XYZ file of C-alpha atoms in Angstrom:
634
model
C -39.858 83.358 -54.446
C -38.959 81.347 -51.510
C -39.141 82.298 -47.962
C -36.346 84.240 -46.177
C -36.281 81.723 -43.018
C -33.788 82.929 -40.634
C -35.505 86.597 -41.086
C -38.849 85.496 -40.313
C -38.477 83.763 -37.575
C -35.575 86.210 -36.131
C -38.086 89.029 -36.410
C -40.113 87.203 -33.173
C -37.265 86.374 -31.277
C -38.792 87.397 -27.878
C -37.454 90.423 -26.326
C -38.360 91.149 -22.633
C -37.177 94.465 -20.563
C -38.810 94.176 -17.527
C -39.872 91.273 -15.257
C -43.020 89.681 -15.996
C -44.874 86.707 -13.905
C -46.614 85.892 -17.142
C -44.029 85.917 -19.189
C -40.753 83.409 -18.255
C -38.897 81.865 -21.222
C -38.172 78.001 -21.561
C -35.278 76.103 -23.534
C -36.181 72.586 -24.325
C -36.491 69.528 -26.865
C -39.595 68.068 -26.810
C -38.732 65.422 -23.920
C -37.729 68.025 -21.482
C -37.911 71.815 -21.063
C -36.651 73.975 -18.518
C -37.875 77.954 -17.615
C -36.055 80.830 -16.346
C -36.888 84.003 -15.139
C -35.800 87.248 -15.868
C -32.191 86.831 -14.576
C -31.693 83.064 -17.346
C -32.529 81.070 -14.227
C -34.908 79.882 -12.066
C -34.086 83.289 -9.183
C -37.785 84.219 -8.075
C -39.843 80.779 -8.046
C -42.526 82.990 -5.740
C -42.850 85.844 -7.925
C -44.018 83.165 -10.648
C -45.824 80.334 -8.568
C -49.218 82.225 -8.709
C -48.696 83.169 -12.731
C -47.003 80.976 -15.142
C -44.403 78.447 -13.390
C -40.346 78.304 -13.550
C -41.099 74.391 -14.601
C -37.963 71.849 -15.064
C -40.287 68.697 -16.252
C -39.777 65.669 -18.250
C -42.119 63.411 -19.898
C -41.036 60.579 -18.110
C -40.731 62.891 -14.638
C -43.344 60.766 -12.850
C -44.283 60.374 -8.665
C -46.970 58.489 -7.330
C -47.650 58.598 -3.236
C -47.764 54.919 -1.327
C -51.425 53.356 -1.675
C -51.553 51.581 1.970
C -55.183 51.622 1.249
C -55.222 49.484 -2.039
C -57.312 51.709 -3.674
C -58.387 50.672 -6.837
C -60.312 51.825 -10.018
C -63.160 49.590 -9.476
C -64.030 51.539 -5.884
C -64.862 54.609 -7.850
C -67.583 52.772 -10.585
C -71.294 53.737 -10.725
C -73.363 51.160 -12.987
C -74.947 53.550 -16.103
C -77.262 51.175 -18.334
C -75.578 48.498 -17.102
C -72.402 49.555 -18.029
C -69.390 50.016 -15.124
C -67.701 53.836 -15.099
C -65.491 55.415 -12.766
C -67.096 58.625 -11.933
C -66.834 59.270 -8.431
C -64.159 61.603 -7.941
C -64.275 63.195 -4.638
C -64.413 59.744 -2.495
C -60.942 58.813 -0.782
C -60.544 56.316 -3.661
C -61.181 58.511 -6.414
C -59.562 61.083 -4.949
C -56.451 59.480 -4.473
C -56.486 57.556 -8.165
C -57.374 61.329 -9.505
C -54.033 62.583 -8.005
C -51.593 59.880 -8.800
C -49.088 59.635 -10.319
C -48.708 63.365 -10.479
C -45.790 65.011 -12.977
C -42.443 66.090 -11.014
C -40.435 69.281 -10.865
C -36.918 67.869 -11.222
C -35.143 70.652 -9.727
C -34.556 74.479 -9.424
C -31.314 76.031 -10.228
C -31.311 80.077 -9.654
C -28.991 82.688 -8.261
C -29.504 83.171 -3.922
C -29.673 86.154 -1.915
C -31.425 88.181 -4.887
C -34.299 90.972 -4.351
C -35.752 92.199 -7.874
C -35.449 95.815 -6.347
C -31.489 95.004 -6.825
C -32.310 94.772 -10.494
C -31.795 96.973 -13.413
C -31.387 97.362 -16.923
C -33.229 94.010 -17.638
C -32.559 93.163 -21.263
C -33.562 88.973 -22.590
C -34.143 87.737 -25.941
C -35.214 84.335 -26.635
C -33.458 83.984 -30.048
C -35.715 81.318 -31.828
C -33.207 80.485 -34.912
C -30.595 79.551 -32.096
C -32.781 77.789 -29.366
C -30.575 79.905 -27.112
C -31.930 82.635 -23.818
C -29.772 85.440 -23.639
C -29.805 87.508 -20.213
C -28.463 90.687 -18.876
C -29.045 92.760 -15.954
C -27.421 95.143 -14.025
C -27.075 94.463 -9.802
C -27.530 97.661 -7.475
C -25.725 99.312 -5.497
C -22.665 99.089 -7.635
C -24.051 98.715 -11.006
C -22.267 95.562 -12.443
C -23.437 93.671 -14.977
C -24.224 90.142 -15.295
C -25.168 88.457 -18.225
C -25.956 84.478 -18.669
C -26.612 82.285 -21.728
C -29.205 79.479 -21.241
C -29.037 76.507 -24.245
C -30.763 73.100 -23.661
C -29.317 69.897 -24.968
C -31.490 69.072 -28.243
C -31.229 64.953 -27.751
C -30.176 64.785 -23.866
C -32.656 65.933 -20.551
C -29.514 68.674 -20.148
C -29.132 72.071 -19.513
C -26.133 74.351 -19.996
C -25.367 77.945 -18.599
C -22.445 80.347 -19.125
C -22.157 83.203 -16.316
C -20.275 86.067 -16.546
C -17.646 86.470 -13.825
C -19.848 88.906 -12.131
C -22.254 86.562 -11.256
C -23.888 85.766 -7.427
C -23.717 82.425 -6.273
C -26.095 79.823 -8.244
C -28.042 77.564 -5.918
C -29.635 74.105 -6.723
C -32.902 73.016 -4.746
C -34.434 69.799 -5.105
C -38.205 70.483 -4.981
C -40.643 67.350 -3.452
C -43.195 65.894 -5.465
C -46.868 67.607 -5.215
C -50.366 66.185 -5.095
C -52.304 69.211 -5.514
C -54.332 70.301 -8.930
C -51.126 73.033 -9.974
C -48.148 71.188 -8.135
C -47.922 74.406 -5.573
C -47.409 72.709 -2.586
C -44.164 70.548 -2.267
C -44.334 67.500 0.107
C -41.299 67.599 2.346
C -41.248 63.705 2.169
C -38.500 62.901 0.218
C -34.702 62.375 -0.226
C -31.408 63.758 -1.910
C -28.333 61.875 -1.868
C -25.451 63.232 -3.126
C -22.012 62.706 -3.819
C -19.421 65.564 -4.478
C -16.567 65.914 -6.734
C -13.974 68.834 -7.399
C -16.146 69.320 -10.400
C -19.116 67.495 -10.613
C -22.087 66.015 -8.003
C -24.378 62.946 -8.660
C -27.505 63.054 -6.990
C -29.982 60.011 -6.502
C -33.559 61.176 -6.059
C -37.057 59.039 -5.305
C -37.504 57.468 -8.965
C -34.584 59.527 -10.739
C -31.080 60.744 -10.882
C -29.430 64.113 -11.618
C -25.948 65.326 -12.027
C -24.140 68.984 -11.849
C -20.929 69.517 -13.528
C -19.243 72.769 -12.889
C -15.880 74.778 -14.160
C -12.746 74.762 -11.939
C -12.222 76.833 -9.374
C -15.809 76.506 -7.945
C -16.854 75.444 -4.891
C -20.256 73.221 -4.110
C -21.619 72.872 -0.559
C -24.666 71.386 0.342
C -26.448 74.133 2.740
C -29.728 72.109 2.983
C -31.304 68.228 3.305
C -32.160 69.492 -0.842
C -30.254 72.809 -1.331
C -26.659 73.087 -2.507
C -24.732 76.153 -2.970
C -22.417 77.121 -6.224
C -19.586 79.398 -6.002
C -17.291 81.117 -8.899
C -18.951 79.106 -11.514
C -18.875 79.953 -14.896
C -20.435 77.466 -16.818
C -22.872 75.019 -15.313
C -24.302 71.683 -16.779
C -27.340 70.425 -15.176
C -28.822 66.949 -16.319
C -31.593 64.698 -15.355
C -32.179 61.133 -15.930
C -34.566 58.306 -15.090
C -31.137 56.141 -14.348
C -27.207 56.850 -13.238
C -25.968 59.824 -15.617
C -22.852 58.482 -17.837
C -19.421 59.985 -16.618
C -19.255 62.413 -19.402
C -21.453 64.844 -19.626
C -22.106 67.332 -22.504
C -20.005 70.591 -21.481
C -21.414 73.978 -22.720
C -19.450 74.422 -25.716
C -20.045 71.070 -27.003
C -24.444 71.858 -25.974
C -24.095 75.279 -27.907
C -22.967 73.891 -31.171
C -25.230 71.001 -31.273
C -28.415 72.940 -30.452
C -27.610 76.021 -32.648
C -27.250 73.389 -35.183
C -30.312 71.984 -34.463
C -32.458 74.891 -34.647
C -30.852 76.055 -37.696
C -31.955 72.752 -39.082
C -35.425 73.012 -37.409
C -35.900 76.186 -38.769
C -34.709 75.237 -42.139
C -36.978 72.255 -43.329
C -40.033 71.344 -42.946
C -43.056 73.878 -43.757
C -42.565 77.758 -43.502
C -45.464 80.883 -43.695
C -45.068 84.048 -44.508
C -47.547 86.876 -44.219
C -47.706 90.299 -45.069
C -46.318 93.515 -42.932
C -50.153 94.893 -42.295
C -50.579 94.363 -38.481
C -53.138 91.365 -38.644
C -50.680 90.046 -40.539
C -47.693 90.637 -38.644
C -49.704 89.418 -35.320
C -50.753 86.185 -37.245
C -47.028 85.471 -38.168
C -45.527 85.843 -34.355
C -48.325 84.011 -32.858
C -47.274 80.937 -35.554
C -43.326 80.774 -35.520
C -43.702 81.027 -31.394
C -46.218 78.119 -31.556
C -43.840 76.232 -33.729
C -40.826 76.876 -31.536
C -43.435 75.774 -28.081
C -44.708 73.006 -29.423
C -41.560 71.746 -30.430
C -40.242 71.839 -26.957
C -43.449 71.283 -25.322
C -45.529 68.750 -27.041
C -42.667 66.428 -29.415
C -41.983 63.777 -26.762
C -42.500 59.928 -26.034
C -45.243 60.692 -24.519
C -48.888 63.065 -25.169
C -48.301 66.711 -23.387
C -50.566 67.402 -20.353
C -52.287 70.759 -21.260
C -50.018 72.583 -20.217
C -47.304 70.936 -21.585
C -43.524 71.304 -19.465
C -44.332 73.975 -17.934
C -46.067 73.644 -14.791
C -49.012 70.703 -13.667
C -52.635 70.886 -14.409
C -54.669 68.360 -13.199
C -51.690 66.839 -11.700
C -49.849 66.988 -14.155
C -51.532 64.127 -16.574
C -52.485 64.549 -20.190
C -56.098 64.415 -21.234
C -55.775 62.277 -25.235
C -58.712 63.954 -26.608
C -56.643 67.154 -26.907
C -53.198 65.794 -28.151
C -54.897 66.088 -31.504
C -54.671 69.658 -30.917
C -51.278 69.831 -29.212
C -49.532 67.369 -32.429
C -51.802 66.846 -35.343
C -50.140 69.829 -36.602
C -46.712 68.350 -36.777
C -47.212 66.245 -39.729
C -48.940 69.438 -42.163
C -45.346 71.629 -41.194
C -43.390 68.512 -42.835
C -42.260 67.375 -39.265
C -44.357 64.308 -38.786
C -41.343 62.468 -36.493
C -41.911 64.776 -33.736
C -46.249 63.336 -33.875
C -44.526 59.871 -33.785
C -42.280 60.099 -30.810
C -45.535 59.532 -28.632
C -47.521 57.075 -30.527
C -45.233 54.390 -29.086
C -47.152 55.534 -25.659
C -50.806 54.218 -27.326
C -48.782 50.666 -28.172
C -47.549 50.252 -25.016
C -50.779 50.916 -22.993
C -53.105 48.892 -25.593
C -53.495 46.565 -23.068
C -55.187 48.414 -20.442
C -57.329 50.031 -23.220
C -58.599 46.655 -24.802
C -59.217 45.668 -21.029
C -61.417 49.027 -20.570
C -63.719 48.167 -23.563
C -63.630 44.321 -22.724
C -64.964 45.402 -19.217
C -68.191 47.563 -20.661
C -68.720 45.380 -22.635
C -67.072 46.405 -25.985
C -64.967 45.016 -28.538
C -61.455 46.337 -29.036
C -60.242 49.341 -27.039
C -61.370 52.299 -25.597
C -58.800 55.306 -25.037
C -59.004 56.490 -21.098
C -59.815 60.532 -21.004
C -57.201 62.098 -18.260
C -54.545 59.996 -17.690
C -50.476 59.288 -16.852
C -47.774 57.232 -17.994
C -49.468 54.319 -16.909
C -52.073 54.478 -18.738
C -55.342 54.249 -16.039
C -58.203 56.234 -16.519
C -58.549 59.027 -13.598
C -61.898 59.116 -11.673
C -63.894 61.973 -13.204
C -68.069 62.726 -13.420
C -67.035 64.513 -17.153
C -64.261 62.645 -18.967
C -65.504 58.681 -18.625
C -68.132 59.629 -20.593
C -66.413 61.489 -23.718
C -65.982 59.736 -26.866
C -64.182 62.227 -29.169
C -60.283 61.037 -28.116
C -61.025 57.879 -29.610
C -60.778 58.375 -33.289
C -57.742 60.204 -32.844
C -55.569 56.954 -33.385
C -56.980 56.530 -36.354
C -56.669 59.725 -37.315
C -52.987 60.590 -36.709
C -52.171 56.829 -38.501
C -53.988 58.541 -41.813
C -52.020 61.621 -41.467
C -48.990 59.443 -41.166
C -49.758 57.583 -44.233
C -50.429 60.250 -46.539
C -46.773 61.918 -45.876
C -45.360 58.294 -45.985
C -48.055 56.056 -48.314
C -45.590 52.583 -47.558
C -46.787 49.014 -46.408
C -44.543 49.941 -43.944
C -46.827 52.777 -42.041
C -49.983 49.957 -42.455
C -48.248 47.437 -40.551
C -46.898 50.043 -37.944
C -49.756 51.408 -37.090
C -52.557 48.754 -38.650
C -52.857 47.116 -35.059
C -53.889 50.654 -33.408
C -56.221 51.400 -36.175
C -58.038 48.045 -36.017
C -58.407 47.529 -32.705
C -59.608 51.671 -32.480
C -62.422 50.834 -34.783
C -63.301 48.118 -33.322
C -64.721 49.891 -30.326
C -66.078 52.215 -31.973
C -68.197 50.253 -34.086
C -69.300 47.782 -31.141
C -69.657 51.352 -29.099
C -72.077 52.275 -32.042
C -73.696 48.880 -32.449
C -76.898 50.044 -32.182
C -76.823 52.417 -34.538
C -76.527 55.624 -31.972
C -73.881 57.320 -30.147
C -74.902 57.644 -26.796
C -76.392 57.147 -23.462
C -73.393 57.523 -21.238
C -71.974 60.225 -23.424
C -70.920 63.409 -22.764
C -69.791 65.540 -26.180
C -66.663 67.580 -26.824
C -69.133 70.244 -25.906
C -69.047 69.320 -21.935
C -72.239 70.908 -21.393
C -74.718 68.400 -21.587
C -75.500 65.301 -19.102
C -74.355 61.998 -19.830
C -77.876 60.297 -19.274
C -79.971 61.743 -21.818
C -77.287 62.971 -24.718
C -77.453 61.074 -27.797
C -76.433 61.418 -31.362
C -74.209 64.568 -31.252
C -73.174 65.930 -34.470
C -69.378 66.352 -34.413
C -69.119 62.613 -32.717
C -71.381 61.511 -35.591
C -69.044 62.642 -38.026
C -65.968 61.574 -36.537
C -67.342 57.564 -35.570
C -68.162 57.776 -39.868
C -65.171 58.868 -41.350
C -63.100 57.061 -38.872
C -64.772 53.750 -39.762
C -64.287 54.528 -43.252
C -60.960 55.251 -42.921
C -60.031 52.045 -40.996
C -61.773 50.291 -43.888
C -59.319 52.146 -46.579
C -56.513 50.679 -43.727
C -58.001 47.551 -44.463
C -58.188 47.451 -48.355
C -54.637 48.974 -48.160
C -53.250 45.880 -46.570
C -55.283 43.632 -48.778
C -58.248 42.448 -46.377
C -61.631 42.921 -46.986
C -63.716 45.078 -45.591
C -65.497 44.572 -42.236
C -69.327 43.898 -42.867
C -70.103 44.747 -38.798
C -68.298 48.061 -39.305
C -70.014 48.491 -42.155
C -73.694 47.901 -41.281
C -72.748 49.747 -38.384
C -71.546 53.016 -40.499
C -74.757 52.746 -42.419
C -77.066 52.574 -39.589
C -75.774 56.222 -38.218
C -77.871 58.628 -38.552
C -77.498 62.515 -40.024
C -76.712 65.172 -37.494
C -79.583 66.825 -35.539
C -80.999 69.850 -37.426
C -83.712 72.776 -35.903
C -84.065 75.649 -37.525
C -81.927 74.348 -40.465
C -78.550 74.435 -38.880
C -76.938 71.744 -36.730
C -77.392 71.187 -33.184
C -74.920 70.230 -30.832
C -76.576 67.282 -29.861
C -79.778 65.489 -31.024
C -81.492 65.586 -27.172
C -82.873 68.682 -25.430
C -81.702 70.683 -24.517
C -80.301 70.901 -28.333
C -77.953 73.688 -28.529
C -75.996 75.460 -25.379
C -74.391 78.696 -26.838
C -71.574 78.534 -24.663
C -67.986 76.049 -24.043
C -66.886 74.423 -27.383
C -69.232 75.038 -30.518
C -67.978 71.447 -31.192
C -70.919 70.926 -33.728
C -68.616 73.100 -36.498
C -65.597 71.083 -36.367
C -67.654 68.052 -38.265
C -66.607 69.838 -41.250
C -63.478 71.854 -40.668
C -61.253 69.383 -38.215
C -63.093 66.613 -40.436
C -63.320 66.713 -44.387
C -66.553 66.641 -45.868
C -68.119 62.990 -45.220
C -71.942 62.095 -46.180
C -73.586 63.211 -42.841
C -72.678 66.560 -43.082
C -74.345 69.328 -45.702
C -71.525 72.278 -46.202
C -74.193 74.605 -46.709
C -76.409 73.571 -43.592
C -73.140 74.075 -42.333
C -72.480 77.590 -43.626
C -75.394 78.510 -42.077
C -74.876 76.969 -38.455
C -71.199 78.828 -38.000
C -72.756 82.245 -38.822
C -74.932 81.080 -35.728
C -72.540 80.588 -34.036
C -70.825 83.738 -34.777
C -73.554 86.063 -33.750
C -75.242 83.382 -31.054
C -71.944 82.427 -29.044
C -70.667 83.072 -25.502
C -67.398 83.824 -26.259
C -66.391 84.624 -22.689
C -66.814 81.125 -22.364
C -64.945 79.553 -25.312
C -61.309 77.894 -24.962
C -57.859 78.379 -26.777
C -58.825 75.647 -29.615
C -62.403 76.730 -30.327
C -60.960 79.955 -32.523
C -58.742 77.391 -34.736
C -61.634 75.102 -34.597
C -63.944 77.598 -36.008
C -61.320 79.143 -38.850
C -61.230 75.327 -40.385
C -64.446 75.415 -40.622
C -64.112 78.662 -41.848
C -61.849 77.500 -44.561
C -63.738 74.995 -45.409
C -66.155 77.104 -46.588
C -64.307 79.411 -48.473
C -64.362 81.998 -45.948
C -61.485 83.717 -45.475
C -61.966 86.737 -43.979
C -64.010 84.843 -41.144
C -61.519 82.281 -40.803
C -58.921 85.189 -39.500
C -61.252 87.043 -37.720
C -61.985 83.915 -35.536
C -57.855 83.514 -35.194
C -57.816 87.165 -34.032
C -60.725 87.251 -32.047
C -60.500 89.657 -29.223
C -61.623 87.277 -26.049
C -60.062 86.652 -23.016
C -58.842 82.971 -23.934
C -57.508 83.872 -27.710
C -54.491 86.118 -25.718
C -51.371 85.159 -27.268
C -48.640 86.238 -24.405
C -45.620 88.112 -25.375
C -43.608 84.491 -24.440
C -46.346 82.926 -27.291
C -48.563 81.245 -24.668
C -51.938 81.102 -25.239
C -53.377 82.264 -21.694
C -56.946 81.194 -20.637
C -57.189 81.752 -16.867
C -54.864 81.973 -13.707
C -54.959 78.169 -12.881
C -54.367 77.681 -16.728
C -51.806 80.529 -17.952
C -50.711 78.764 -20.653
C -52.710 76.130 -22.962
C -51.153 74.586 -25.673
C -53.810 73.326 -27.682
C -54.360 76.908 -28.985
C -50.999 77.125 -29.958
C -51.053 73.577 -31.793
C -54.755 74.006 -32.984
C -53.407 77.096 -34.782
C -50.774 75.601 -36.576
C -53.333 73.076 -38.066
C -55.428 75.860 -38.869
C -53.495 78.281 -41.099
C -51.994 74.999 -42.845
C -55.704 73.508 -43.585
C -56.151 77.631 -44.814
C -52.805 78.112 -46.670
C -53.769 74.638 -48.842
C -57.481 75.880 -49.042
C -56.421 79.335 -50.303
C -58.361 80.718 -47.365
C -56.596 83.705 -46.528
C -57.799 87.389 -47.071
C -56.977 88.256 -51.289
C -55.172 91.317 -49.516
C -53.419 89.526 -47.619
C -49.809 88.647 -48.852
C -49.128 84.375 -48.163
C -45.893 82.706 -49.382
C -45.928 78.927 -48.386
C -43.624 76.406 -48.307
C -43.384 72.537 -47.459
C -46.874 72.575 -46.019
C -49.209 69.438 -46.437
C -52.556 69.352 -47.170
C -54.411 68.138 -44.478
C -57.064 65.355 -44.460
């Protein structure tokens, strides 16, 4: 029987009644995304600047600050074994390099002269099958009520709003770029020009334009250096661009039929899953179609999502690559593997500076920076230099690719990034060891001492097998370095006969990432890794583990492994499990903590996870699963 779509995803539209810091709703399309409030716009920036942000971001929405000083990369190295790494983070350098170029809020569009005591009546839904924010509210003392429709343009960095004629007066503010960790405190050093029409105003900002068309009969006027006031509107276009906007813009009739139909087609292809009506069940089911609908707004762009996608900034807004695994892998299992590709384009184009990172420790091929922006530079850090687990992930996204689309074509696309991804790791590996200067997915061990740990073990083998099948695939042989190399790594760590994290004291730290599981759940089975020494390590970890202390992807993490091993009713229980970082927000956010109140890589991680479950038959037998146009994962 196949799936009813439009009723399951319909029955987690997102309903709100009250105003909630936590809790603002965003239209977007992958490249840009914009939030609103509880009134469809962006009315009480304070009551949400401490919780979860009223963002307007773009992938390529970019700032740095002037660098009179010249600082460069190289200022912030300590020699470790010989090898050059850019660890020193809190010197002016490092600093500076650390906080540059930061992501930009574009700009702020909200109704003026509102106090949330003059609200009533709240009523919002979030209709997921439409892509479409529906608000209504009632305005004290006299009790009219105003409603407004929010859409976003599914192919264009757009907005479009339709106010009822008992609206207040919209304003637009043009925020300045911020250095700081969150993006909280806007720089007053910038500039707005504008130029005003009956209908329409162009504005040119530092590094990118944007342009506000209006109906007739309302009146703009700028009230501020950024700040312009709009009167007796009653629908509103507001579009952003890294150069001059065209004349036309897309007017709100034209946005709402394209992007109803393109979340009706959304919606409509690519994989579906159905659960049951039990509660588990029921929870399961919102907390995937609301991870669908984020992560296709949040995380299917030209370039990899920071953490917290287009929301707000963390860590200045860059992206760390050894969790876009988590925020896209995910795409390609739910049948939607274009919206993965969009951003492997980014890897191509900063190649360069990756092959000139290895070529400067002194390693073949190239080596993937940890926390990083558009441009590709590494960002000081005394944690991330040292991780290795991002850089399979080229490797592993091109075999994903090529399973959904098994054509010379995909080889020769994506042959270069494989190749040159395995070579580092196999000159990285030379030796026949992961490690010194390594710190695991795990963050809890020092980079001196670590050596051999078990996920990383597993990851360095199948990748260099994989790049070998790449190899054979385009009809070259076989690398005999990579090979001798694969060979020469040894099995994971064992004490007590389950794995340790790392094969160093100390061992095993019950607490962060249990990262030694995902060697067989994330990864297939490969030779290094025993399922049933594995079996045996997860209930560990089950009865052993701070949880307190575990992030958003860990639970998905664990339920692969879960499935894996034919365990189904532990692979949901980890999914459900009651800690304060597996909170799925009524908006679908995963929260983890106030500077981090939303974390995509729990919602992504979970759609990997009940795809890898729904193809392992890993769900509960009284459980009720309908599946469609999932793939299997690797």
């Amino acid at each position: 029987m196949t799936i009813d779509r439009k009723a399951l995803v319909m029955r987690h539209d997102v309903v709100l009644t009250k105003p909630d810091a936590l809790t603002p709703l965003q239209v977007g399309n992958g490249e840009f995304a914009f939030a609103v409030d509880s009134t469809g716009l962006q009315s009480f920036p304070e009551f949400h600047k401490n919780a979860m942000q009223l963002g307007t971001q773009a992938q390529w929405g970019w700032h740095s600050e002037a660098n009179p000083a010249g600082y460069t990369l190289e200022q912030t190295e300590t020699r470790f074994n010989g090898v050059p790494y850019p660890d020193q983070s809190t010197t002016p350098a490092g600093l500076w390099l650390r906080g540059n170029p930061h992501r930009l809020q574009l700009g702020r569009l909200g109704f003026v002269g509102l106090e949330f005591s003059a609200l009533s009546e709240v009523q919002q839904r979030l209709s997921l099958w439409e892509g479409r924010i529906e608000s209504r509210f009632r305005l004290r003392p006299d009790g009219q009520l105003v409603s407004v429709e929010t859409l976003c343009h599914p192919t264009r960095d757009l907005i479009a709003v339709r106010l009822s004629p008992t609206a207040p007066p919209v304003q637009l503010h043009f925020p300045g770029p911020s250095l700081d960790w969150m993006g909280l405190v806007e720089s007053e050093e910038h500039t707005t020009k504008a130029l005003m029409q009956s209908t329409r105003a162009d504005f040119v900002r530092e590094g990118y334009h944007a342009a506000l068309a209006f109906s007739k009969g309302a009146t703009l006027t700028q009230t501020g250096p950024h700040t312009f006031l709009l009167t007796g509107a009653r629908e509103i276009v507001l579009a952003f661009s890294e150069r001059p906007l065209p004349e036309k813009l897309s007017r709100f009739a034209e946005t709402k039929r394209i992007t109803l139909r393109h979340w009706e087609r959304f919606w409509s292809t690519g994989g579906a899953l159905e659960l049951g009506s039990s509660a588990p069940e029921r929870e399961l089911e919102r907390r995937i179609v609301l991870s669908q609908y984020l992560t296709a707004i949040q995380c299917a762009g030209s370039r990899p999502p920071q953490e917290t996608g287009l929301v707000q900034n963390s860590w200045h807004g860059k992206f760390h690559l050894e969790m876009h695994w988590w925020h896209a892998a995910h795409f390609v299992l739910w049948g939607r593997a274009a919206l993965l590709e969009r951003s492997l384009p980014w890897y191509e184009k900063t190649l360069p500076r990756a092959q000139e990172t290895a070529h400067k420790q002194g390693f073949a091929g190239a080596r993937w920076p940890k926390m990083v922006a558009d441009d590709g530079r590494e960002s000081p850090s005394p944690v991330g230099i040292f991780l290795l687990w991002q850089q399979p992930h080229p490797i592993f996204f091109a075999e994903l690719l090529y399973r959904v689309k098994p054509a010379r074509l995909t080889l020769q696309k994506y042959g270069k990034l494989v190749n040159e991804t395995a070579a580092f790791l196999a000159s990285y590996a030379k030796n026949g060891q992961l490690g010194p200067n390594l710190i695991p997915a795990q963050e809890s061990y020092k980079h001196p001492t670590t050596l051999n740990p078990t996920f990383e073990l597993a990851y360095v083998w199948w990748a260099l097998e994989t790049a070998q099948l790449w190899r054979t695939r385009l009809g070259q042989p076989r690398e005999a370095e990579w090979d001798r190399v694969q060979g020469a790594l040894p099995k994971p760590h064992l004490r007590e006969g389950i794995y340790t994290a790392i094969a160093t004291p100390p061992y095993t730290i019950t607490r962060d990432h249990p990262s030694m599981t995902a060697a067989y759940g994330l990864l297939p089975k490969t030779p290094l890794i025993d399922p049933e020494i594995m079996h045996r390590t997860l209930l560990e970890v089950e009865k052993t583990w701070d949880w307190q202390s575990t992030w958003g992807w860990d639970y998905p993490m664990l339920a692969m492994t879960a499935a894996r091993l034919k365990l189904p009713a532990l692979a949901v229980k980890f999914l459900l499990l009651e800690t304060p970082k597996n909170r799925y927000l009524a908006n679908g956010h995963n929260y983890q903590r106030s500077n981090l109140p939303l974390y995509l890589p729990g919602n992504g991680g979970l759609l990997y996870a009940v795809a890898l479950m729904a193809s392992e038959k890993a769900f509960p037998v009284s459980w009720t699963v309908k599946s469609e146009g999932l793939s299997a994962p690797i």
